[in-house]
PDB file of C-alpha atoms in Angstrom:
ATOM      1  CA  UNK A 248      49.522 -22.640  49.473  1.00 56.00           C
ATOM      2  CA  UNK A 249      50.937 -22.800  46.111  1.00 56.00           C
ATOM      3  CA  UNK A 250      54.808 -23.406  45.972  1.00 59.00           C
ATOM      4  CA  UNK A 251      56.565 -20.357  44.680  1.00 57.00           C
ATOM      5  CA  UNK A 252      58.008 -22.659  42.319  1.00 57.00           C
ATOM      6  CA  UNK A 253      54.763 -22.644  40.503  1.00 59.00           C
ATOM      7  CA  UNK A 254      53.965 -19.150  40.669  1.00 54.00           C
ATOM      8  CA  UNK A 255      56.900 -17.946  39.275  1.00 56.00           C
ATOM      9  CA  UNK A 256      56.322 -20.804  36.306  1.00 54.00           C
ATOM     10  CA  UNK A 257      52.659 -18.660  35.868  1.00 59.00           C
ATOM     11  CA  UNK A 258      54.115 -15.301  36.460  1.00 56.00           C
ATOM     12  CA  UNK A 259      56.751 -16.324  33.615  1.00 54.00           C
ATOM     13  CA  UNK A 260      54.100 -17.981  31.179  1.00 52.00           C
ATOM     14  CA  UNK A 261      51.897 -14.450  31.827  1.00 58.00           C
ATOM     15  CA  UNK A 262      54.888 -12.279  31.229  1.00 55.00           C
ATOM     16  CA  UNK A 263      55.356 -14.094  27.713  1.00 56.00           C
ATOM     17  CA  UNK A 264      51.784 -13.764  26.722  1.00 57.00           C
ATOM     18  CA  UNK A 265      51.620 -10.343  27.201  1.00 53.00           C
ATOM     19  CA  UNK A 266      55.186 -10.013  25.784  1.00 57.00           C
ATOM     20  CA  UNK A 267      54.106 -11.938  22.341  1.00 58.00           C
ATOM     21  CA  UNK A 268      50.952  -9.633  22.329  1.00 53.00           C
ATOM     22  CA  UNK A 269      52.609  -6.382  22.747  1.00 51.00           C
ATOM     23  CA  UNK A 270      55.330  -7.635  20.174  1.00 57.00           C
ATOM     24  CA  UNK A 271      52.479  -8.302  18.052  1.00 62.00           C
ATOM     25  CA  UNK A 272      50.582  -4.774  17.868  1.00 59.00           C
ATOM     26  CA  UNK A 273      54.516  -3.353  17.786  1.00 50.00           C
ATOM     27  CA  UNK A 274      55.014  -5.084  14.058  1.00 57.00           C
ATOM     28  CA  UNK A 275      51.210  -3.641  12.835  1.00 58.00           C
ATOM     29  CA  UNK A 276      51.972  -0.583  14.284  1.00 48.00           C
ATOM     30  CA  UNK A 277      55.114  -0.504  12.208  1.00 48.00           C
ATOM     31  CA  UNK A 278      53.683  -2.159   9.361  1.00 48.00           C
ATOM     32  CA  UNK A 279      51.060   0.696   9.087  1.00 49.00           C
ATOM     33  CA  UNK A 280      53.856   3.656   9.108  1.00 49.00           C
ATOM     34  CA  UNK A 281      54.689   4.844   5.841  1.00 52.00           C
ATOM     35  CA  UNK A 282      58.449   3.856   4.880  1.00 53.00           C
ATOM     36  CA  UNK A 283      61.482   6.126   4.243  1.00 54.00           C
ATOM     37  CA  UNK A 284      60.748   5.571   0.687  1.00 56.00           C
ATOM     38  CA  UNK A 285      56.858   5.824   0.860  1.00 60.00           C
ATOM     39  CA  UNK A 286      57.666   9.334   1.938  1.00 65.00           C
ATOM     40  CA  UNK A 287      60.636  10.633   0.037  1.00 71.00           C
ATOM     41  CA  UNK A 288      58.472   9.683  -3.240  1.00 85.00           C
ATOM     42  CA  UNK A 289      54.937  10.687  -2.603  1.00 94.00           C
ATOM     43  CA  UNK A 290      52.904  13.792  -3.782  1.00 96.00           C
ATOM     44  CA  UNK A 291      50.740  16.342  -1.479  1.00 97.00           C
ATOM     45  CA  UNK A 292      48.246  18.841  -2.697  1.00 97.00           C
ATOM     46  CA  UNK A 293      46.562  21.481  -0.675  1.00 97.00           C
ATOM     47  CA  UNK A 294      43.411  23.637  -1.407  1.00 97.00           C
ATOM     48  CA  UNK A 295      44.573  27.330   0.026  1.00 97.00           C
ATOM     49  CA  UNK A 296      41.824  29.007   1.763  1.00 96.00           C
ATOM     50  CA  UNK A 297      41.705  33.371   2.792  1.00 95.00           C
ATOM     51  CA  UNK A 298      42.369  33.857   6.696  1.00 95.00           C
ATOM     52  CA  UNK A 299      39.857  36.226   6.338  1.00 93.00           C
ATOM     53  CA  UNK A 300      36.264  35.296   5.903  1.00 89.00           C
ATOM     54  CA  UNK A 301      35.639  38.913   4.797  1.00 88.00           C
ATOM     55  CA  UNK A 302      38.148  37.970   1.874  1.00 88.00           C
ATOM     56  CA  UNK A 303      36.311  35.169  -0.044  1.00 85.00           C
ATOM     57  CA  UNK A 304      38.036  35.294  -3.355  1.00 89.00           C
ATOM     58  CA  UNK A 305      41.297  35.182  -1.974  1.00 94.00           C
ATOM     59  CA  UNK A 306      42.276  31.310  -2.593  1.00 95.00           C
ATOM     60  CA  UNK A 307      44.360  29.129  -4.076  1.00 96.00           C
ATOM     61  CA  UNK A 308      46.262  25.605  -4.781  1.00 97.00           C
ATOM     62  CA  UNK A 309      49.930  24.157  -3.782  1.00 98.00           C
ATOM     63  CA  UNK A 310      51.294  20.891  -4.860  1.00 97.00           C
ATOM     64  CA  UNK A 311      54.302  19.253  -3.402  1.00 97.00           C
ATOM     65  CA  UNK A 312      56.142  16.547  -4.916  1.00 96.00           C
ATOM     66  CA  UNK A 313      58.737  14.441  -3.418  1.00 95.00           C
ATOM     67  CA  UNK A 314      61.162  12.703  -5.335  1.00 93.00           C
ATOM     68  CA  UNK A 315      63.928  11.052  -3.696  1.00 87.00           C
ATOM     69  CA  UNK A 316      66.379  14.014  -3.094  1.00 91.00           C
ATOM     70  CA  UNK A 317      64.121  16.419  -5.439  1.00 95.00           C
ATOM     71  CA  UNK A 318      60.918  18.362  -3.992  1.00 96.00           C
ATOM     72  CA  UNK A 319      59.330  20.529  -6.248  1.00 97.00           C
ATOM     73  CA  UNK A 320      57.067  23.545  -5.157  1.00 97.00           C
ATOM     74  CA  UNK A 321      54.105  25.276  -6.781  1.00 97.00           C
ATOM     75  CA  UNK A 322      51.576  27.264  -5.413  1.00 97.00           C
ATOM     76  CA  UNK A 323      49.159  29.507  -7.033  1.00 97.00           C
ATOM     77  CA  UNK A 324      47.121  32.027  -4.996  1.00 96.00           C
ATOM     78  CA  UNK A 325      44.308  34.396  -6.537  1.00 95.00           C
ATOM     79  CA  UNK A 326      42.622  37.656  -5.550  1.00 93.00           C
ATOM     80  CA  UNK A 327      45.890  38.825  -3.293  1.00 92.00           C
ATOM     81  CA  UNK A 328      44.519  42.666  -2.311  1.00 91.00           C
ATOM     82  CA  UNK A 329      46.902  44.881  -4.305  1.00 89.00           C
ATOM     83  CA  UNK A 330      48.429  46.388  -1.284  1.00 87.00           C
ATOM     84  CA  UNK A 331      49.728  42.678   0.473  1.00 88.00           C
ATOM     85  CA  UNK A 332      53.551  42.448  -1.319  1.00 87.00           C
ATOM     86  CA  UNK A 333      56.085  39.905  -1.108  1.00 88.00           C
ATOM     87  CA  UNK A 334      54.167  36.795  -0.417  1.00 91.00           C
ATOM     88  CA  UNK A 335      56.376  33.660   0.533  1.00 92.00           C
ATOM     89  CA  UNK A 336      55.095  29.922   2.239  1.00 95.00           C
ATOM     90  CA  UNK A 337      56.227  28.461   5.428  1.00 95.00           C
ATOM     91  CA  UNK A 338      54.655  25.340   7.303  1.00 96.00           C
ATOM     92  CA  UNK A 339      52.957  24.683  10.617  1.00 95.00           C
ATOM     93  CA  UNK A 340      52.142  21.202  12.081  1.00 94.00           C
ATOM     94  CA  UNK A 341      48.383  22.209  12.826  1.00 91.00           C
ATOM     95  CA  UNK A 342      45.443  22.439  10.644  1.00 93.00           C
ATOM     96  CA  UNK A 343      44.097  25.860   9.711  1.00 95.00           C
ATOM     97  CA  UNK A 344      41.337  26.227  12.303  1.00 92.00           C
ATOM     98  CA  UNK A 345      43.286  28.763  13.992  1.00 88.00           C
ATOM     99  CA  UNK A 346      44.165  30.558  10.806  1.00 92.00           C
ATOM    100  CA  UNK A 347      41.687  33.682  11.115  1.00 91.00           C
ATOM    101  CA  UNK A 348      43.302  36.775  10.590  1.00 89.00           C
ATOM    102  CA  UNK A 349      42.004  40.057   9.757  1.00 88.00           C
ATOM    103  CA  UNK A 350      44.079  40.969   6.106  1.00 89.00           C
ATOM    104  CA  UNK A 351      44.183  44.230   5.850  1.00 85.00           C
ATOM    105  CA  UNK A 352      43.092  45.944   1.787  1.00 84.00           C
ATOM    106  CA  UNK A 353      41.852  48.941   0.215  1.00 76.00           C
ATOM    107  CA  UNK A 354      38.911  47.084  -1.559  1.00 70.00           C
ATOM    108  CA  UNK A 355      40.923  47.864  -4.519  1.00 78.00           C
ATOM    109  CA  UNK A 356      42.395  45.538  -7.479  1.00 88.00           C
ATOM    110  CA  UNK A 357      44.023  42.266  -6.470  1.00 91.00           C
ATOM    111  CA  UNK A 358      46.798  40.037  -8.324  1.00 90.00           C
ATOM    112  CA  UNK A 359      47.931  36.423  -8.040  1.00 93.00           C
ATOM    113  CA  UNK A 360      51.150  34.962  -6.677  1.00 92.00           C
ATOM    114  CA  UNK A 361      52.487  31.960  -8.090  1.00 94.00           C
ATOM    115  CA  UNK A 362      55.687  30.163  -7.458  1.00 93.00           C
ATOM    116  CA  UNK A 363      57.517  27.188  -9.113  1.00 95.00           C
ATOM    117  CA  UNK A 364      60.631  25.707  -7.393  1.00 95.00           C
ATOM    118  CA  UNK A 365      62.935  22.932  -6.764  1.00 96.00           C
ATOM    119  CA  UNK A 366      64.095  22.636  -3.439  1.00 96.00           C
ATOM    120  CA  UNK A 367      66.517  19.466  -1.910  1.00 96.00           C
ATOM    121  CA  UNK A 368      64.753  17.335   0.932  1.00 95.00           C
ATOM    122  CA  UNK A 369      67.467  19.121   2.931  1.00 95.00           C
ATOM    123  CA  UNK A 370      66.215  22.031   2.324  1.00 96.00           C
ATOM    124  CA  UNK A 371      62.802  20.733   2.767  1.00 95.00           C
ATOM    125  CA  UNK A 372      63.928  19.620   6.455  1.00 95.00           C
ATOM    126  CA  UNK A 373      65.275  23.044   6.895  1.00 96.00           C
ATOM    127  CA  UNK A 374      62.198  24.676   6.542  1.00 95.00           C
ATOM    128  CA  UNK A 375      59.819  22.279   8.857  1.00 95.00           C
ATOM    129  CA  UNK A 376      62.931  22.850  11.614  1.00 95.00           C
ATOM    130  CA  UNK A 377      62.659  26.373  10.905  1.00 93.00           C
ATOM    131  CA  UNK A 378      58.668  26.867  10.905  1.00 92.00           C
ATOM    132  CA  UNK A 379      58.779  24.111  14.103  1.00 93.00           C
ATOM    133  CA  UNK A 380      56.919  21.698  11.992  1.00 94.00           C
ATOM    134  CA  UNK A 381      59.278  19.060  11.694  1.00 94.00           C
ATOM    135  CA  UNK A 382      58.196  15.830  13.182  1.00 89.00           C
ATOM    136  CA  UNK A 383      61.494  13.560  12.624  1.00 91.00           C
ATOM    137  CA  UNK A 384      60.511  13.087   9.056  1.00 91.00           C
ATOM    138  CA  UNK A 385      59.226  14.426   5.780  1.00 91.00           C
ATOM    139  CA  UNK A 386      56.060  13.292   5.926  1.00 93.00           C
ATOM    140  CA  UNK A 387      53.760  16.259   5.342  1.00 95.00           C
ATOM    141  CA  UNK A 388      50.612  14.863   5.762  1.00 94.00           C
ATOM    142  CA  UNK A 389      48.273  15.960   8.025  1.00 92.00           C
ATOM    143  CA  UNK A 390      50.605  19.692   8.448  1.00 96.00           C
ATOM    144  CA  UNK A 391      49.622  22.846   6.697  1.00 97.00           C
ATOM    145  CA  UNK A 392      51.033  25.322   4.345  1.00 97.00           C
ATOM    146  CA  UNK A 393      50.588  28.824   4.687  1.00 96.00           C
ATOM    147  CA  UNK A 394      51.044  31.688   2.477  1.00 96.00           C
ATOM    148  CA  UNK A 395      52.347  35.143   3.968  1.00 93.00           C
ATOM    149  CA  UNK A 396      52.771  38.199   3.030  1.00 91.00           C
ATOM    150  CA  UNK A 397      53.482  41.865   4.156  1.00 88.00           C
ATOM    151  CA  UNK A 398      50.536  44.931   3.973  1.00 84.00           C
ATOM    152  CA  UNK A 399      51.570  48.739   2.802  1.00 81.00           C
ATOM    153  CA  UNK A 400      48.786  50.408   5.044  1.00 74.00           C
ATOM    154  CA  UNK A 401      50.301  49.083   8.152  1.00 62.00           C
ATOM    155  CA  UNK A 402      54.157  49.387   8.339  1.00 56.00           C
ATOM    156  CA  UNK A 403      56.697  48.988   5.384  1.00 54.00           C
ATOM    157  CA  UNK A 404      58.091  45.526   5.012  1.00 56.00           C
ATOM    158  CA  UNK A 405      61.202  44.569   7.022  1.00 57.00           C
ATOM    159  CA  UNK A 406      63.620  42.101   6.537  1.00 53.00           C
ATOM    160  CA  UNK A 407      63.125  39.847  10.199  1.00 56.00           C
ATOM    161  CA  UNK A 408      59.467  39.016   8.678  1.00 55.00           C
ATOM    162  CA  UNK A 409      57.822  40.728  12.414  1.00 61.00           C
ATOM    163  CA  UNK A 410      55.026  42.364  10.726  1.00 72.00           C
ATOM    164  CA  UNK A 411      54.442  39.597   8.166  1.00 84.00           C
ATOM    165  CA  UNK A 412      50.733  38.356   7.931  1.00 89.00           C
ATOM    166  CA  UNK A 413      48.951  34.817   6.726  1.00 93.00           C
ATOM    167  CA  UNK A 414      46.671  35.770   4.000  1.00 94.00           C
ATOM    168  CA  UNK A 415      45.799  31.975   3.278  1.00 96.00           C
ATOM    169  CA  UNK A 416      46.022  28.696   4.743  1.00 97.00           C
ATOM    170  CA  UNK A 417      45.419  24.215   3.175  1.00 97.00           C
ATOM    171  CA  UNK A 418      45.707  21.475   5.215  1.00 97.00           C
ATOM    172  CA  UNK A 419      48.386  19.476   3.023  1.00 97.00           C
ATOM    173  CA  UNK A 420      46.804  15.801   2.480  1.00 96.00           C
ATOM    174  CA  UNK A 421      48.411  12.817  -0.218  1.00 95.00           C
ATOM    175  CA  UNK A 422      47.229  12.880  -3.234  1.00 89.00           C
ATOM    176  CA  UNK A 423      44.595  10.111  -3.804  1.00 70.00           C
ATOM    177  CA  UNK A 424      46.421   8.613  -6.252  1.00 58.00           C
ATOM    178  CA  UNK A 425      49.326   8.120  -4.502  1.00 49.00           C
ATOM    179  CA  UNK A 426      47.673   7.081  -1.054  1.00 48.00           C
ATOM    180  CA  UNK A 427      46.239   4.395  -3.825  1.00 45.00           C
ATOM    181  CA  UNK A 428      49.166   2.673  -5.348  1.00 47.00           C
ATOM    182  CA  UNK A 429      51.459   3.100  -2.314  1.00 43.00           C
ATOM    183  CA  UNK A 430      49.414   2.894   0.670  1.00 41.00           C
ATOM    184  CA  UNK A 431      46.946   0.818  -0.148  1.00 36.00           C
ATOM    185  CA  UNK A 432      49.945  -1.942  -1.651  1.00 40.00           C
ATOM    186  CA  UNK A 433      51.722  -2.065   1.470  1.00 40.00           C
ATOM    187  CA  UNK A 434      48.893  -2.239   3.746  1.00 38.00           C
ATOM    188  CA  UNK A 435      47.070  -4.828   1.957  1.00 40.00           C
ATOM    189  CA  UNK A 436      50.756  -7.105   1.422  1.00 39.00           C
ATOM    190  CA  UNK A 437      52.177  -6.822   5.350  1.00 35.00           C
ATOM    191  CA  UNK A 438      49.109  -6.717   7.625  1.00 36.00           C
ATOM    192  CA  UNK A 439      47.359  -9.201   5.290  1.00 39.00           C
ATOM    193  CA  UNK A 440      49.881 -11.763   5.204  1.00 39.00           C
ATOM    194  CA  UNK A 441      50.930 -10.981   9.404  1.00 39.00           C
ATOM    195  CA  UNK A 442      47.572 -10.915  10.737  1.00 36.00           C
ATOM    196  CA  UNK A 443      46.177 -13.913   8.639  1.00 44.00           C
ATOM    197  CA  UNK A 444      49.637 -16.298   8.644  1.00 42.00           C
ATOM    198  CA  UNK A 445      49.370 -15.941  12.373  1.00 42.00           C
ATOM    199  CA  UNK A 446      45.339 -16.612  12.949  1.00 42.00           C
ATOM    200  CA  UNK A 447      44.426 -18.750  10.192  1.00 42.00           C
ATOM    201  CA  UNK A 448      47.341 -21.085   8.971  1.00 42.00           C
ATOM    202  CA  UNK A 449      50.768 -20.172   7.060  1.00 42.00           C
ATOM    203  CA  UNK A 450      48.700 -20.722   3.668  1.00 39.00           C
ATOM    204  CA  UNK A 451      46.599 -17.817   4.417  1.00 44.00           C
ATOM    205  CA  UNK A 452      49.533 -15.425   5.363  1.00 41.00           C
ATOM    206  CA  UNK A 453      51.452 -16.294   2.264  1.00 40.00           C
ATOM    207  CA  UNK A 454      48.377 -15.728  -0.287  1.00 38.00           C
ATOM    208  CA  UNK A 455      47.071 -12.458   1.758  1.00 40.00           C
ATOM    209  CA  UNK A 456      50.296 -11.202   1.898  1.00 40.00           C
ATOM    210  CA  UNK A 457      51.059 -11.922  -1.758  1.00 38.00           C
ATOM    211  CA  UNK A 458      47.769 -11.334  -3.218  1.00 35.00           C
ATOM    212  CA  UNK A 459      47.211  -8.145  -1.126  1.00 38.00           C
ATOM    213  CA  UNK A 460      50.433  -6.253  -2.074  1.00 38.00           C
ATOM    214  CA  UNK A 461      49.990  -7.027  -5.104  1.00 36.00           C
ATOM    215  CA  UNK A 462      46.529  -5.821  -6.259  1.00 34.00           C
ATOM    216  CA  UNK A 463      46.337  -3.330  -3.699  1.00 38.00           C
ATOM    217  CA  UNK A 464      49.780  -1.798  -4.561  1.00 37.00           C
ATOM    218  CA  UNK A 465      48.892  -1.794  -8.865  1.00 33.00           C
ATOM    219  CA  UNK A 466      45.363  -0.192  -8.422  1.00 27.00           C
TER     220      UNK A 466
END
């Protein structure tokens, strides 16, 4: 028999191993997250797309820019049936497969809606809370904006929003530019100089690190 002695020298040499290789895929776990300030300074875009496939010239853009404390807003929507009023955006934390709504029209003229604003991030948070998108941050990507709006040939608009309808719908994604210089940077600087300091020598980690945040983060 082995002595227990022994055993519980193995049991604690296996219970560091797996404790070094957990702590390991903890910091590249970490090290792939965006940071506080990756989000509150990044820009989104979003191509809006009709609820109703019957409605195929109703579509549109919206850009989101975040800027420390500053988020500015615009969204641009064409071919709105001339009977949907009062269109205003909310959020949901899904993408817009199950976005299909029938928008009611009288195959008449349609207008655009457009809207330019400056919001806080506070307010920002307010509205994911509000729309139950909110995911403990401000990161946006991979949520969706949707535009909504009220119909005159079903009831008149009310004020508590209960017969408000989606007319349109974008998956909100970071703008490639951004994913570019930000992602890319801190990617290329912290998992190139963890992963390759720890398998292939310290002078590896330091140039992979260095040479990867670097480049990556100026292209």
């Amino acid at each position: 028999m082995i002595p227990m002695k022994i055993l519980g020298l193995i049991g604690f040499f296996i219970l560091s191993g797996c404790r070094e290789f957990y702590d390991e895929e903890f910091e590249e776990f970490e090290a792939s997250r965006p940071s506080q300030a990756e989000i509150n300074n990044v820009s989104y875009s979003s191509d809006l797309r009709s609820t109703d496939p019957n409605l195929v010239g109703l579509d549109g853009t919206a850009t989101i820019k975040v800027n420390d404390e500053d988020v500015d807003i615009t969204i641009d929507v064409d071919g709105i049936p001339q009977n949907i009023i009062n269109p205003h955006y909310t959020f949901i934390s899904a993408d817009c497969s199950t976005q299909n709504f029938t928008i009611p029209n009288d195959l008449g003229t349609t207008r655009s809606f457009n809207i330019s604003e400056r919001i806080t991030t506070t307010a920002l948070e307010s509205d994911l809370r509000s729309s139950g998108a909110y995911s403990g941050d401000l990161n946006l990507e991979g949520k969706s904006i949707i535009v909504k709006a009220f119909s005159t040939l079903t009831n008149l608009p009310d004020t508590t929003a209960t017969n408000s309808i989606v007319v349109a719908c974008g998956e909100i994604e970071v703008e490639d530019e951004e994913r570019n210089t930000t992602t890319i940077g801190t990617a290329g600087g912290i998992v190139g100089g963890t992963i390759g300091g720890t398998d292939e020598g310290t002078t590896d980690g330091t140039v992979g690190g260095t040479a990867g945040g670097a480049v990556g983060g100026s292209f």
